[in-house]
Structure formats: structure tokens, C-alpha cells
mmCIF file of C-alpha atoms in Angstrom:
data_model
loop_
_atom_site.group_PDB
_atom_site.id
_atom_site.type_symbol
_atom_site.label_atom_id
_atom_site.label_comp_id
_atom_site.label_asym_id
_atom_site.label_seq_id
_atom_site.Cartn_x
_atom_site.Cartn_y
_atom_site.Cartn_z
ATOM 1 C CA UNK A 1 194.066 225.938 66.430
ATOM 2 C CA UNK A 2 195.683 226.559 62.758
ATOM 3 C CA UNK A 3 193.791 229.125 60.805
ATOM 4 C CA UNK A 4 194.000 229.153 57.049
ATOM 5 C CA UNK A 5 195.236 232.719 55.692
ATOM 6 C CA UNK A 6 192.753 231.969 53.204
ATOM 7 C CA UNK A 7 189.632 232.373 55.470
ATOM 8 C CA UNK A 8 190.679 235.701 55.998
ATOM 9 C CA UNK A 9 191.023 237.418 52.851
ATOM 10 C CA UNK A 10 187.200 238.374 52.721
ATOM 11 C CA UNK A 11 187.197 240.079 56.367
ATOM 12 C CA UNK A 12 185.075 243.190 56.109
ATOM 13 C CA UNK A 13 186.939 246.253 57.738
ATOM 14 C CA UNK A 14 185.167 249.295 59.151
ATOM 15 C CA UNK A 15 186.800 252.416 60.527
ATOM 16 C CA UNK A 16 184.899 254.421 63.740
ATOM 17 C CA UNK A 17 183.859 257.756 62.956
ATOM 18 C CA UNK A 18 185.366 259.208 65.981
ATOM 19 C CA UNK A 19 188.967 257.674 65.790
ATOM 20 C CA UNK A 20 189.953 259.946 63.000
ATOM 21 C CA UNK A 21 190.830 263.825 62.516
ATOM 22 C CA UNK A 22 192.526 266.052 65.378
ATOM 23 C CA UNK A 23 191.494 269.636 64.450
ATOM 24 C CA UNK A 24 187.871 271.047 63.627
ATOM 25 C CA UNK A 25 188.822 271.605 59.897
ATOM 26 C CA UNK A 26 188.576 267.275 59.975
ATOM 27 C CA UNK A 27 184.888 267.748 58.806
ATOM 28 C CA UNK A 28 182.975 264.523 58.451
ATOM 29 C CA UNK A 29 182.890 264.630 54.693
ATOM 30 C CA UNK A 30 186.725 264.635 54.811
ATOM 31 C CA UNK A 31 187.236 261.875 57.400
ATOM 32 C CA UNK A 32 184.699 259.955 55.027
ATOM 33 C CA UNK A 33 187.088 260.410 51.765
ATOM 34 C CA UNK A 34 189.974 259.373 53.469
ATOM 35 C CA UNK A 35 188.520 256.098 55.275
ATOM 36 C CA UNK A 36 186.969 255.200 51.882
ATOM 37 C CA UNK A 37 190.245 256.412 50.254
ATOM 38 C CA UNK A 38 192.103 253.861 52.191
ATOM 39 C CA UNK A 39 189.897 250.850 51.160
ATOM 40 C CA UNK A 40 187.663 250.170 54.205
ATOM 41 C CA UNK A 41 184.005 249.061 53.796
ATOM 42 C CA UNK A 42 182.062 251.062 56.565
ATOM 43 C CA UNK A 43 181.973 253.494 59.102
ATOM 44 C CA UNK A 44 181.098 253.391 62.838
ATOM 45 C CA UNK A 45 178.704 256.534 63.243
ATOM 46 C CA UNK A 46 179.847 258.162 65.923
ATOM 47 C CA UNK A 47 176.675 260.214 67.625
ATOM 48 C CA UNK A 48 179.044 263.741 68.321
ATOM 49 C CA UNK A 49 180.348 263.713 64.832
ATOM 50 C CA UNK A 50 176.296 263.495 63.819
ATOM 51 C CA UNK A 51 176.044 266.909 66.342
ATOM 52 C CA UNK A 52 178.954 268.741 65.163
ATOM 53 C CA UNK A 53 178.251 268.078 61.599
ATOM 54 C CA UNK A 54 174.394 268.981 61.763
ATOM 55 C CA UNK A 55 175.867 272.556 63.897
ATOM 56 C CA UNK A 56 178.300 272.894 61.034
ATOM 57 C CA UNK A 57 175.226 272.483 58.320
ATOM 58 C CA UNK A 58 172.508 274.164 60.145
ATOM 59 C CA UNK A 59 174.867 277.347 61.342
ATOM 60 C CA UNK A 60 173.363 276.943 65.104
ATOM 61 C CA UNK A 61 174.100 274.794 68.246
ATOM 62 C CA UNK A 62 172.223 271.439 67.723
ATOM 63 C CA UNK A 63 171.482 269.468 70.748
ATOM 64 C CA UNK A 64 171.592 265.734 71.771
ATOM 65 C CA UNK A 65 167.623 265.640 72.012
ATOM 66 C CA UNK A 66 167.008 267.579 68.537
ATOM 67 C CA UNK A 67 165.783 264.601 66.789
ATOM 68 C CA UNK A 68 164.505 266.111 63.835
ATOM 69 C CA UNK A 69 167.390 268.251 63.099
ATOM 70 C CA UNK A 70 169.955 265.166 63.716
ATOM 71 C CA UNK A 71 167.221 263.042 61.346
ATOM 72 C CA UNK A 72 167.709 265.351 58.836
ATOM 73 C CA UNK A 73 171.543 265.872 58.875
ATOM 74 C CA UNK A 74 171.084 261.919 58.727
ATOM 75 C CA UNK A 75 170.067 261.374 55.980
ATOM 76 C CA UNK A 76 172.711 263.673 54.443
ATOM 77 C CA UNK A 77 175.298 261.540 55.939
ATOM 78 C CA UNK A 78 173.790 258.464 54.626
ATOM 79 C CA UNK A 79 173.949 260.146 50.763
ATOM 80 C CA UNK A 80 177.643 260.930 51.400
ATOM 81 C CA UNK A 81 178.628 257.510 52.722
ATOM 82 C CA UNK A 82 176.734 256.202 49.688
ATOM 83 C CA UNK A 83 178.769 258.272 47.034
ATOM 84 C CA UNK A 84 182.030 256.606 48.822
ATOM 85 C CA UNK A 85 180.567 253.004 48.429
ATOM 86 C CA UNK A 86 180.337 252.940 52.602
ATOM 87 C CA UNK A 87 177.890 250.880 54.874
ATOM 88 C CA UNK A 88 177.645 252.122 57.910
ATOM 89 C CA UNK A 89 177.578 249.366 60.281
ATOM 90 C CA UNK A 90 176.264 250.841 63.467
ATOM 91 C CA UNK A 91 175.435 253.894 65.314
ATOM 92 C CA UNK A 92 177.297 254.295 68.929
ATOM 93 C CA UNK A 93 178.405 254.572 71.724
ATOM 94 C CA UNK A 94 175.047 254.148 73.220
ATOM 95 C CA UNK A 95 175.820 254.412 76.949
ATOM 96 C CA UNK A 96 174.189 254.899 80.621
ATOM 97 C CA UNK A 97 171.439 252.721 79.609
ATOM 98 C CA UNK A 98 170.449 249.986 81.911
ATOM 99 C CA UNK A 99 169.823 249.649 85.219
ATOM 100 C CA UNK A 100 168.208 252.440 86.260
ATOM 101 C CA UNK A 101 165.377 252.047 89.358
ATOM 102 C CA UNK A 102 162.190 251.772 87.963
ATOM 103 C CA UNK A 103 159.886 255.219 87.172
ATOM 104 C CA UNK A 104 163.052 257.158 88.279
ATOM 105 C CA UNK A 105 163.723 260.180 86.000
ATOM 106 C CA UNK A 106 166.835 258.217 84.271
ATOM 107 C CA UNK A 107 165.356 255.298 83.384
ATOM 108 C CA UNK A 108 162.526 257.083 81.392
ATOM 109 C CA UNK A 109 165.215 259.272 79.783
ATOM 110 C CA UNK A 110 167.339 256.159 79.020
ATOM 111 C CA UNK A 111 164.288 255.295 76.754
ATOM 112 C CA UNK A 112 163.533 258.438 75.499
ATOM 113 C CA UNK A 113 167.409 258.378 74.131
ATOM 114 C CA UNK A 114 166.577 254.839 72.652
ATOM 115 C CA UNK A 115 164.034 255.652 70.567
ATOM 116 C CA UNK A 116 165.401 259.214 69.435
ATOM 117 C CA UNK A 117 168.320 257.036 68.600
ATOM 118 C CA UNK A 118 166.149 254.215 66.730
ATOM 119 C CA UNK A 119 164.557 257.686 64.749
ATOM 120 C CA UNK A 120 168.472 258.598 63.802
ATOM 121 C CA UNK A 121 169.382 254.776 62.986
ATOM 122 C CA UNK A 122 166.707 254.984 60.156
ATOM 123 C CA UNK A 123 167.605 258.101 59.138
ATOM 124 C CA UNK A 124 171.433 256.919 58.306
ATOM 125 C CA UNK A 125 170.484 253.564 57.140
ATOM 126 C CA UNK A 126 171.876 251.337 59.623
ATOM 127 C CA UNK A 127 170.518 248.484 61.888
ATOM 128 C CA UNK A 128 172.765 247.985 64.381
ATOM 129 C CA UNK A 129 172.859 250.029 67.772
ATOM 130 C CA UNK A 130 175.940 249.773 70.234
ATOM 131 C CA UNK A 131 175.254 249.665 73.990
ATOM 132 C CA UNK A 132 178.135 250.238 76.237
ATOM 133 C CA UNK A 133 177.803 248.202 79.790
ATOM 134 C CA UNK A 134 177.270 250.928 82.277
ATOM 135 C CA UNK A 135 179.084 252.532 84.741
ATOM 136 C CA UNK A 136 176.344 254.776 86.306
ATOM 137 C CA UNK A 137 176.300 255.943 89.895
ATOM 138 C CA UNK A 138 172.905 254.598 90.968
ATOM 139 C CA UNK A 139 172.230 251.670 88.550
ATOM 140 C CA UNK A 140 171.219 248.018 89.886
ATOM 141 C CA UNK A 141 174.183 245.662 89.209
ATOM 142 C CA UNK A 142 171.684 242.388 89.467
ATOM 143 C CA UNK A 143 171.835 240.857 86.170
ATOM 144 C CA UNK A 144 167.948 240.007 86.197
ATOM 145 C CA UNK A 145 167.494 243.861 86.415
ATOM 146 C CA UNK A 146 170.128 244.665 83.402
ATOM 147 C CA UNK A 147 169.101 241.824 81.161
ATOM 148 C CA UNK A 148 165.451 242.540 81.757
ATOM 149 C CA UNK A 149 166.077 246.557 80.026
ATOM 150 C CA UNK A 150 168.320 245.018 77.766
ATOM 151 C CA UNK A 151 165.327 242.659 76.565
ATOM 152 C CA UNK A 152 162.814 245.923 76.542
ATOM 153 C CA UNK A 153 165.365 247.482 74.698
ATOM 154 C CA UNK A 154 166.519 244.862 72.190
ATOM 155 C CA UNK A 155 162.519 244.346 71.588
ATOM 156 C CA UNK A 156 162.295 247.908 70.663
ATOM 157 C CA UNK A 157 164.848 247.126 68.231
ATOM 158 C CA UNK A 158 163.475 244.459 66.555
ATOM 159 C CA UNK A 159 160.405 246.278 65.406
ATOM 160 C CA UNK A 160 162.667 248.059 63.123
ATOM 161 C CA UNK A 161 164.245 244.912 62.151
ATOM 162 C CA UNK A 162 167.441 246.311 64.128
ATOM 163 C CA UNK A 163 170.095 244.910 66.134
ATOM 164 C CA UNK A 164 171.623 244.903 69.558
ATOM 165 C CA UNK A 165 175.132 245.144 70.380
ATOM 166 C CA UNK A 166 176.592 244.825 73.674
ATOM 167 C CA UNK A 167 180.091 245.526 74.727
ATOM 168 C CA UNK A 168 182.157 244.963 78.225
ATOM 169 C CA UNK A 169 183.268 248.596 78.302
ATOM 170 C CA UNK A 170 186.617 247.742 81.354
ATOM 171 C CA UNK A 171 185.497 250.606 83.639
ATOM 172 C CA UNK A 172 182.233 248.886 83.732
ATOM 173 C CA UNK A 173 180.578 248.530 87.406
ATOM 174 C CA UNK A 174 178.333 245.617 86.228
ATOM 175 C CA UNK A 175 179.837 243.848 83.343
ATOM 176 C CA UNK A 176 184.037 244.754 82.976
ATOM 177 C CA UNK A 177 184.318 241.887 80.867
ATOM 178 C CA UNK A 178 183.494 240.032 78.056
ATOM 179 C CA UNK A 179 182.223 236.753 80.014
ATOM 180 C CA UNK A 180 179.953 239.349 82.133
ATOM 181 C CA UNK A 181 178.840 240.506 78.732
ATOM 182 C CA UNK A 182 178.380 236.951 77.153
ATOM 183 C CA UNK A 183 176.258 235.801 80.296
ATOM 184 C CA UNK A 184 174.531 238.967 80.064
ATOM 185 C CA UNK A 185 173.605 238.657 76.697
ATOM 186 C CA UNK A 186 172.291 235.101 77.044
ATOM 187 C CA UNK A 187 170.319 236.149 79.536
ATOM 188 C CA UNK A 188 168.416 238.861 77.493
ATOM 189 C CA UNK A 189 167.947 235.531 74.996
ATOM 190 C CA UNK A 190 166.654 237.523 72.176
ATOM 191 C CA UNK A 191 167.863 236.693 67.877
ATOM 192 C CA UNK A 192 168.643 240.448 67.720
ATOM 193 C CA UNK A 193 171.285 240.983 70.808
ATOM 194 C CA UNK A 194 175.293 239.914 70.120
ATOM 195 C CA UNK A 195 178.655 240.809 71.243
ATOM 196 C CA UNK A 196 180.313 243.540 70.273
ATOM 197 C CA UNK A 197 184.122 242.311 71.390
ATOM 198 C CA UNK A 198 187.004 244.738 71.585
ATOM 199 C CA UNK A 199 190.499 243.825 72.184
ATOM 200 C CA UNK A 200 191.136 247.000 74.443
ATOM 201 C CA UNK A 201 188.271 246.508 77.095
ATOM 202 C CA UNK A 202 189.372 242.411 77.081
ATOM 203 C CA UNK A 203 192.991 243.249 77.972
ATOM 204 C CA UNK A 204 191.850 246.458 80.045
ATOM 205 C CA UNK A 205 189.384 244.061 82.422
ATOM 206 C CA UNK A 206 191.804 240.983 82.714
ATOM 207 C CA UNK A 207 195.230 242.024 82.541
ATOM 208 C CA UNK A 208 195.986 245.723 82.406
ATOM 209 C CA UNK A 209 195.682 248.587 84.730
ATOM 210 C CA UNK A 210 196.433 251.787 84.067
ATOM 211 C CA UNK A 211 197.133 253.420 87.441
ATOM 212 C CA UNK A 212 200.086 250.820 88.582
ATOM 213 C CA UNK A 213 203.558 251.038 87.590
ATOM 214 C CA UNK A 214 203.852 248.052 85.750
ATOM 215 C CA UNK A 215 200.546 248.841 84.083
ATOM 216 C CA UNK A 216 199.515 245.201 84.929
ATOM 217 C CA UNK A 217 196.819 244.216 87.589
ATOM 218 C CA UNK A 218 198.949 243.917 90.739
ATOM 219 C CA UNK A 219 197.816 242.790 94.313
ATOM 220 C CA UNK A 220 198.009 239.702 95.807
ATOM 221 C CA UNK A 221 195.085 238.186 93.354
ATOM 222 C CA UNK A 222 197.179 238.657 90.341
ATOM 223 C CA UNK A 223 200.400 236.440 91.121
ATOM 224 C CA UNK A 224 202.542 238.518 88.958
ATOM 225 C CA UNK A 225 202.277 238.731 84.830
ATOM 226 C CA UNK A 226 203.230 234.853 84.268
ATOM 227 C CA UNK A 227 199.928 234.342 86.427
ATOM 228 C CA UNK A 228 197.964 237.137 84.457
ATOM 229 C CA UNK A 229 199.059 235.388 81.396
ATOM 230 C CA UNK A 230 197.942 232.432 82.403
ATOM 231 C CA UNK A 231 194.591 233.557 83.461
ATOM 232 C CA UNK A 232 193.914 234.943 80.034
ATOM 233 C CA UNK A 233 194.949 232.396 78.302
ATOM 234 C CA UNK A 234 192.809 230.315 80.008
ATOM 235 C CA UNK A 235 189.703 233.292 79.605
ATOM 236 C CA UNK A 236 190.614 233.574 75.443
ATOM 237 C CA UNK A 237 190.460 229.660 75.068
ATOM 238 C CA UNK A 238 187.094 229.757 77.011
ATOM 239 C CA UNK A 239 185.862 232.860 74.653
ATOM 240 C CA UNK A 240 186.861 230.671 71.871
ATOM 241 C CA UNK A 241 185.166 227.307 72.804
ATOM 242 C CA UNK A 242 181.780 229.728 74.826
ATOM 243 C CA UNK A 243 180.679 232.276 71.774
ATOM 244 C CA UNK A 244 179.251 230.879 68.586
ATOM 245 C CA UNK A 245 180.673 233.067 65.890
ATOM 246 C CA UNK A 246 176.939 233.989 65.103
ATOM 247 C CA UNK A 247 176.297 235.690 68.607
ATOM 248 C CA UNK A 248 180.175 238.520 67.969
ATOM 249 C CA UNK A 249 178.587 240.783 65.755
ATOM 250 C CA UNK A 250 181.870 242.806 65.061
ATOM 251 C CA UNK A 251 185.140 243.223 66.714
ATOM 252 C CA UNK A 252 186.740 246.207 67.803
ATOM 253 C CA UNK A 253 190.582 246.351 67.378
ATOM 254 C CA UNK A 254 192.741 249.094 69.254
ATOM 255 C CA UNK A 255 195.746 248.640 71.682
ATOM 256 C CA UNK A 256 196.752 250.739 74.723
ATOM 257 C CA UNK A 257 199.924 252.431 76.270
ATOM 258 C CA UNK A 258 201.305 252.422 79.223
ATOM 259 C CA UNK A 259 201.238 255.593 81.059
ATOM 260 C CA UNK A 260 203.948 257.295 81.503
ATOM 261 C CA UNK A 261 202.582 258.249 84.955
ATOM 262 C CA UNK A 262 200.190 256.098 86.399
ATOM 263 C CA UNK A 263 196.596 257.206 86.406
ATOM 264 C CA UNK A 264 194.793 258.189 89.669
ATOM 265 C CA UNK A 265 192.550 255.438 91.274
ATOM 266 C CA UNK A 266 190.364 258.469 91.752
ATOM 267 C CA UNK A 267 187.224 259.292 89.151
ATOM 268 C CA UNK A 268 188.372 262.250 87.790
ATOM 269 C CA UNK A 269 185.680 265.590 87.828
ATOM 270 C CA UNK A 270 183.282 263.975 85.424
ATOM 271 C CA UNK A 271 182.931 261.329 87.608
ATOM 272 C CA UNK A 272 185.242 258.993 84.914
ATOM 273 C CA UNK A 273 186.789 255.928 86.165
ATOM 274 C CA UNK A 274 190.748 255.483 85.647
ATOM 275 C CA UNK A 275 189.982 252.960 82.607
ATOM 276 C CA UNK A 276 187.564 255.106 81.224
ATOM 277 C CA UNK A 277 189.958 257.740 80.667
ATOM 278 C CA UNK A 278 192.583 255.568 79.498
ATOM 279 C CA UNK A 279 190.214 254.261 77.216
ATOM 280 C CA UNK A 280 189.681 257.932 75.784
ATOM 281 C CA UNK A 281 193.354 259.230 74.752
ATOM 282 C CA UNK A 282 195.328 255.801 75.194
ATOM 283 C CA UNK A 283 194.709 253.458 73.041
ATOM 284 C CA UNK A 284 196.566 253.290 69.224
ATOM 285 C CA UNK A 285 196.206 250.835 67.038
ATOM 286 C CA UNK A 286 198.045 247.764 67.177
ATOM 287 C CA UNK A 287 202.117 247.624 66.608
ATOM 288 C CA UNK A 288 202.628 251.519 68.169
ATOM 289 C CA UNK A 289 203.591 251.437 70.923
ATOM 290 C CA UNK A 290 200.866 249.499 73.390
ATOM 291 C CA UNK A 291 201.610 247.031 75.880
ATOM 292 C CA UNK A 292 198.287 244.690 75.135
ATOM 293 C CA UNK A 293 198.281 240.930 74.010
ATOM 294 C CA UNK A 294 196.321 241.875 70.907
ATOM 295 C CA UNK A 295 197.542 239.789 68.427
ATOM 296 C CA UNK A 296 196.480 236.314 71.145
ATOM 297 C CA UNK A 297 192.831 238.200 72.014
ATOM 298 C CA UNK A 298 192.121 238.027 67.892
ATOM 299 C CA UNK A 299 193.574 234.861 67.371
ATOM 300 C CA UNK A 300 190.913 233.807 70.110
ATOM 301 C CA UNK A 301 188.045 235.738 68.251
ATOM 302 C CA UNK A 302 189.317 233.738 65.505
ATOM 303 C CA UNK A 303 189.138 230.652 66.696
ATOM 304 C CA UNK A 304 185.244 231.069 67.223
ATOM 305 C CA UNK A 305 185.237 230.944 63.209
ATOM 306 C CA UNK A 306 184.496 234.885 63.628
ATOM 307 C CA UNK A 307 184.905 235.964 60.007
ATOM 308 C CA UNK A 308 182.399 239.226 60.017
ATOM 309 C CA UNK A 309 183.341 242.507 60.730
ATOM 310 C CA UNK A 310 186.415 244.048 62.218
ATOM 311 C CA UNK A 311 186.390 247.518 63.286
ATOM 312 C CA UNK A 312 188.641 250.268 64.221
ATOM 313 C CA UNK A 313 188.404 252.201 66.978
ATOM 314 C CA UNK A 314 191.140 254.248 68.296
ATOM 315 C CA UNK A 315 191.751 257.468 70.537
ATOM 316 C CA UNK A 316 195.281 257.811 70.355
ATOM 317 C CA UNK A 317 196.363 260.184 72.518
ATOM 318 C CA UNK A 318 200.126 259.890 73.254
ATOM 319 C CA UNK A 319 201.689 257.659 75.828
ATOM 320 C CA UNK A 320 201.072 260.984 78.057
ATOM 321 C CA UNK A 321 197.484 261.223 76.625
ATOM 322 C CA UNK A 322 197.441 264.976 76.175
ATOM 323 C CA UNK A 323 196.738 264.314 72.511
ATOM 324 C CA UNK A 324 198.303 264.154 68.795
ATOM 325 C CA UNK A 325 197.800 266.374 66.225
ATOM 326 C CA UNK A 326 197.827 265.596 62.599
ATOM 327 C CA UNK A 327 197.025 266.990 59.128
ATOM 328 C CA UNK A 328 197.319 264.468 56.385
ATOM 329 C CA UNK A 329 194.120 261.814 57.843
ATOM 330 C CA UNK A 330 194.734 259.874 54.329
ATOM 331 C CA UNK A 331 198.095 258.829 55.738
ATOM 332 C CA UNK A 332 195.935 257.868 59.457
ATOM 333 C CA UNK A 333 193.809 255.858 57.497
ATOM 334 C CA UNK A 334 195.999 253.874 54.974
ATOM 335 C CA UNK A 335 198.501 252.901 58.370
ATOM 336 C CA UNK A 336 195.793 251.839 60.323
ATOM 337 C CA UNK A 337 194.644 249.691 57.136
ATOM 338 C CA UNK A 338 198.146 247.839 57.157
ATOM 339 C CA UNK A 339 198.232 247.404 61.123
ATOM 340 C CA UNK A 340 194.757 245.921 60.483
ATOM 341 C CA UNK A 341 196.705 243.471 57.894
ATOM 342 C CA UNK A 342 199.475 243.059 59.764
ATOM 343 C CA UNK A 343 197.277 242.295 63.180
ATOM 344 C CA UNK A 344 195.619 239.316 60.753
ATOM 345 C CA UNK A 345 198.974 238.251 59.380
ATOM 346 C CA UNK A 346 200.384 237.922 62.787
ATOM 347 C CA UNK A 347 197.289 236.305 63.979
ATOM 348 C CA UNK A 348 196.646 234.086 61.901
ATOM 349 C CA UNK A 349 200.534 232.303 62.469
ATOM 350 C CA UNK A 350 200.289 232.637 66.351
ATOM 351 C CA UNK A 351 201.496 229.462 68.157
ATOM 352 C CA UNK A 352 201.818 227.487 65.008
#
């Protein structure tokens, strides 16, 4: 489907919180100048750069469950994102949410979280809460169970006027990708609960693996890449025609190297599955050095009529993922503005 450049122009562009800066003198207030310095609209709110910045204010360790303290450094963050003309679009990653049995412990701390985070969402002026599908040990993966806390939560939401939005994160045990998302999400069939898309965990579910040498899916279900290919063609073109543009509420744009040595099949001591951790120190943005088809998963995005907001998010690590470390973030943020141009450029002319 031909897309006219011209459609694009007004795209809204937000950079995450937590894919900029490498050593602890990247404060927040400096990764705010230079993402506002570099012409992007908004921020992702990362929760651990809302921890380390309230320890930095307050002089003392503040913890995840300090909602007070993390309301108050809040509203400090919202006043500095305001004197650099930035929205901030969401707070995230909100994770290990649904699915828990009912009355256990987790599930009652899962809501706890929720509306500590709903307190810190008003706080920082935003109404839009990321939920990451869960990979949990001990979660339900029936979808009547995970739509059904979805619902509670999304309703908790709404009294606030806030939104839901739910992302295929690849390492997912429930919902890997964004059809199991998308079905998941009709399910909950609430006005306040949307897609968050991302063209890492798309790529990461369908067509890439990590911990194989070609850093494809392999087996004998895969049929080699010009079968992969195929298949996600044939998944983007049914994104495309599925998702009304209303129900993607932003899109997340990163890419993802190969690793130079495959990653274990094994969780690693955390308990993190191989895609999780590829998903935390592999992935740069777009045109460095990944292996993903990111340019045809945003053309597909596209081709919804998706014109709301991109996003950034990025944890480039290195092709070896041990890390990168960097001093000038203004010169981060303008180059990830022009891949972000470039990744609509090439988008936009795909298959013409």
C-alpha cells in the first residue's frame, strides 16, 4: 500500500527515559535537555530513573513501595519536563502483573503496585500506563484468567481517566506476540486498553532467536529464512488489515544484533529468559548494526493509518552486550532522531 510522505510529517516522536546515558553522572535532568535538545516531543518515564533520581534528591535509598517519596520527586519531574516543552507519554515498564492465582500473595501485590503506580502517574502528569505480557513462574496462561486482571486493572485506570497499554514482550510465556496481544486486548474489551507495538518484540517472537547461530528461528517448524519471511509477511499484512489505528496507542522502534555468541537456552540466575536478556543490552536503533526487518514491521504499522506516537526505546549494548559507554548524550539523541527519519523515509518507499 503507497503511503504519502506527507502523512508523516506530523508524527509525534518520544524518546524512553531509560535508553539514554551510560554513567551515573547521566542525571535525569541532563538526559531531559538533551532529548528535548534534539527535538523530540515526550519522554517514556522510566520507573528506576524515578528511584534513582528521588535517592539522588532526597540523599537516602528510596524504595519501589515509597509512594510518597516517588509522588513527590514526581512532581519535580513533571516541572522539569515542562520547562523543556515535554509530555510525557507514559509511565513503564509495568511488568509481572497478570495472572497470578487468586488471594495468593502476588496477585494482591500486583495490585498494590497498580495503584502506587496510578498515585505516581498523577503525580508526573501522564495517563497512560505500560503493561508488559508476563513471563512469571506461576501465572495462569488461560486468556479468560489474563484478560479478566487486565479488565480489573484497565477499570482501575479509567477512574483516573487513564489508559492501558499492552505490549507482547518476546520472552513472554502467555502472549510472545503481537496477535496474542491483539486477541488479548479484545478480550479485556474496555475504551481505555490498546497496543503498545514494538518492532523488537515483533521480530524477536516471529523471526529471530538469539541463542542459534544464524540468529533466526531454526527447527524443523521454521523451513529456513525464505519460510520465516514468508510467515511474517503474511503476520505484518494481517497486523495491518486486524488493528484499527485507534486500538496502537504508540509504537516502539529499536532493532537487535546478532550475538556474537549465541545466548544460552537456559534462564540465566534471575530467572531471565534468553530474549529477555537480549532484549536488555541488544537492541540499537535502527541502521546499526541489527539484523531485524524493521523498516517492513513499520511499514505494516503504517499501513493501519497509525499516525500517533512513535517511541524510542533502546538498550544498546554492543553486539557482545557487555555495554557502551558514552559521554556526549546530545550526540545519542540527535542520531537516534535521524535513524527515526531515516526509518520513516525508508518506510514510507518500501515495495513501491
Amino acid at each position: 500500500m503507497p503511503i504519502q510522505k506527507s502523512t508523516l510529517e506530523a508524527i509525534p516522536i518520544c524518546f524512553a527515559s531509560c535508553s539514554i546515558g551510560s554513567k551515573p553522572s547521566h542525571t535525569l535532568p541532563k538526559k531531559l535537555e538533551a532529548i528535548a535538545a534534539a527535538g523530540f516531543d515526550a519522554i517514556e518515564l522510566s520507573f528506576p530513573d524515578i528511584l534513582t533520581f528521588a535517592s539522588q534528591q532526597l540523599k537516602r535509598s528510596v524504595q519501589p513501595s515509597d509512594y510518597d517519596d516517588l509522588c513527590s520527586t514526581g512532581q519535580d519531574i513533571k516541572q522539569l519536563c515542562e520547562s523543556h516543552k515535554l509530555k510525557i507519554l507514559i509511565l513503564q515498564p509495568f511488568a509481572n502483573f497478570e495472572g497470578w492465582p487468586a488471594d495468593s500473595d502476588e496477585r494482591k501485590d500486583a495490585f498494590a503496585r497498580a495503584r502506587g503506580w496510578i498515585r505516581i502517574m498523577e503525580a508526573v502528569g501522564t495517563d497512560m500506563l505500560q503493561v508488559g505480557s508476563s513471563d512469571s513462574r506461576g501465572i495462569s496462561t488461560s486468556r479468560e484468567v489474563v484478560a479478566s486482571d487486565l479488565r480489573e486493572l484497565a477499570d482501575l485506570l479509567a477512574q483516573h481517566g487513564f489508559k492501558l497499554a499492552y505490549e507482547n514482550w518476546c520472552w513472554s510465556t502467555h502472549a510472545p506476540t503481537w496477535k496474542d496481544a491483539w486477541d488479548i486486548v479484545q478480550k479485556v474489551d474496555r475504551p481505555n486498553i490498546g497496543l503498545c507495538l514494538d518492532t523488537f518484540q515483533t521480530a524477536g517472537s516471529e523471526w529471530a532467536d538469539p541463542t542459534t547461530e544464524s540468529g533466526l528461528i531454526e527447527g524443523p517448524e521454521s523451513g529456513g529464512k525464505d519460510n520465516l519471511d514468508k510467515k511474517l509477511k503474511r503476520s505484518l499484512e494481517e497486523l495491518s488489515a486486524m488493528v484499527p489505528p485507534h486500538k496502537i496507542y504508540f509504537l516502539q522502534i529499536s532493532d537487535a544484533y546478532k550475538p556474537i555468541e549465541p545466548l544460552s537456552q537456559e534462564p540465566d540466575a534471575s530467572g531471565l529468559r534468553p530474549r529477555g536478556r537480549w532484549s536488555h543490552d541488544y537492541r540499537p536503533m535502527p541502521f546499526n548494526g541489527g539484523h531485524l526487518p524493521v523498516v517492513e514491521i513499520t511499514k505494516a504499522v503504517l499501513n493501519t493509518d497509525f499516525r500517533g506516537w512513535f517511541s524510542v526505546e533502546t538498550f544498546d549494548g554492543g553486539q557482545d552486550g557487555k555495554g557502551k559507554e558514552y559521554d556526549d548524550m546530545n550526540e545519542v539523541a540527535k542520531k537516534a532522531m535521524a535513524d527515526f527519519r531515516k526509518l520513516l523515509d525508508q518506510a514510507s518507499v518500501l515495495n513501491q
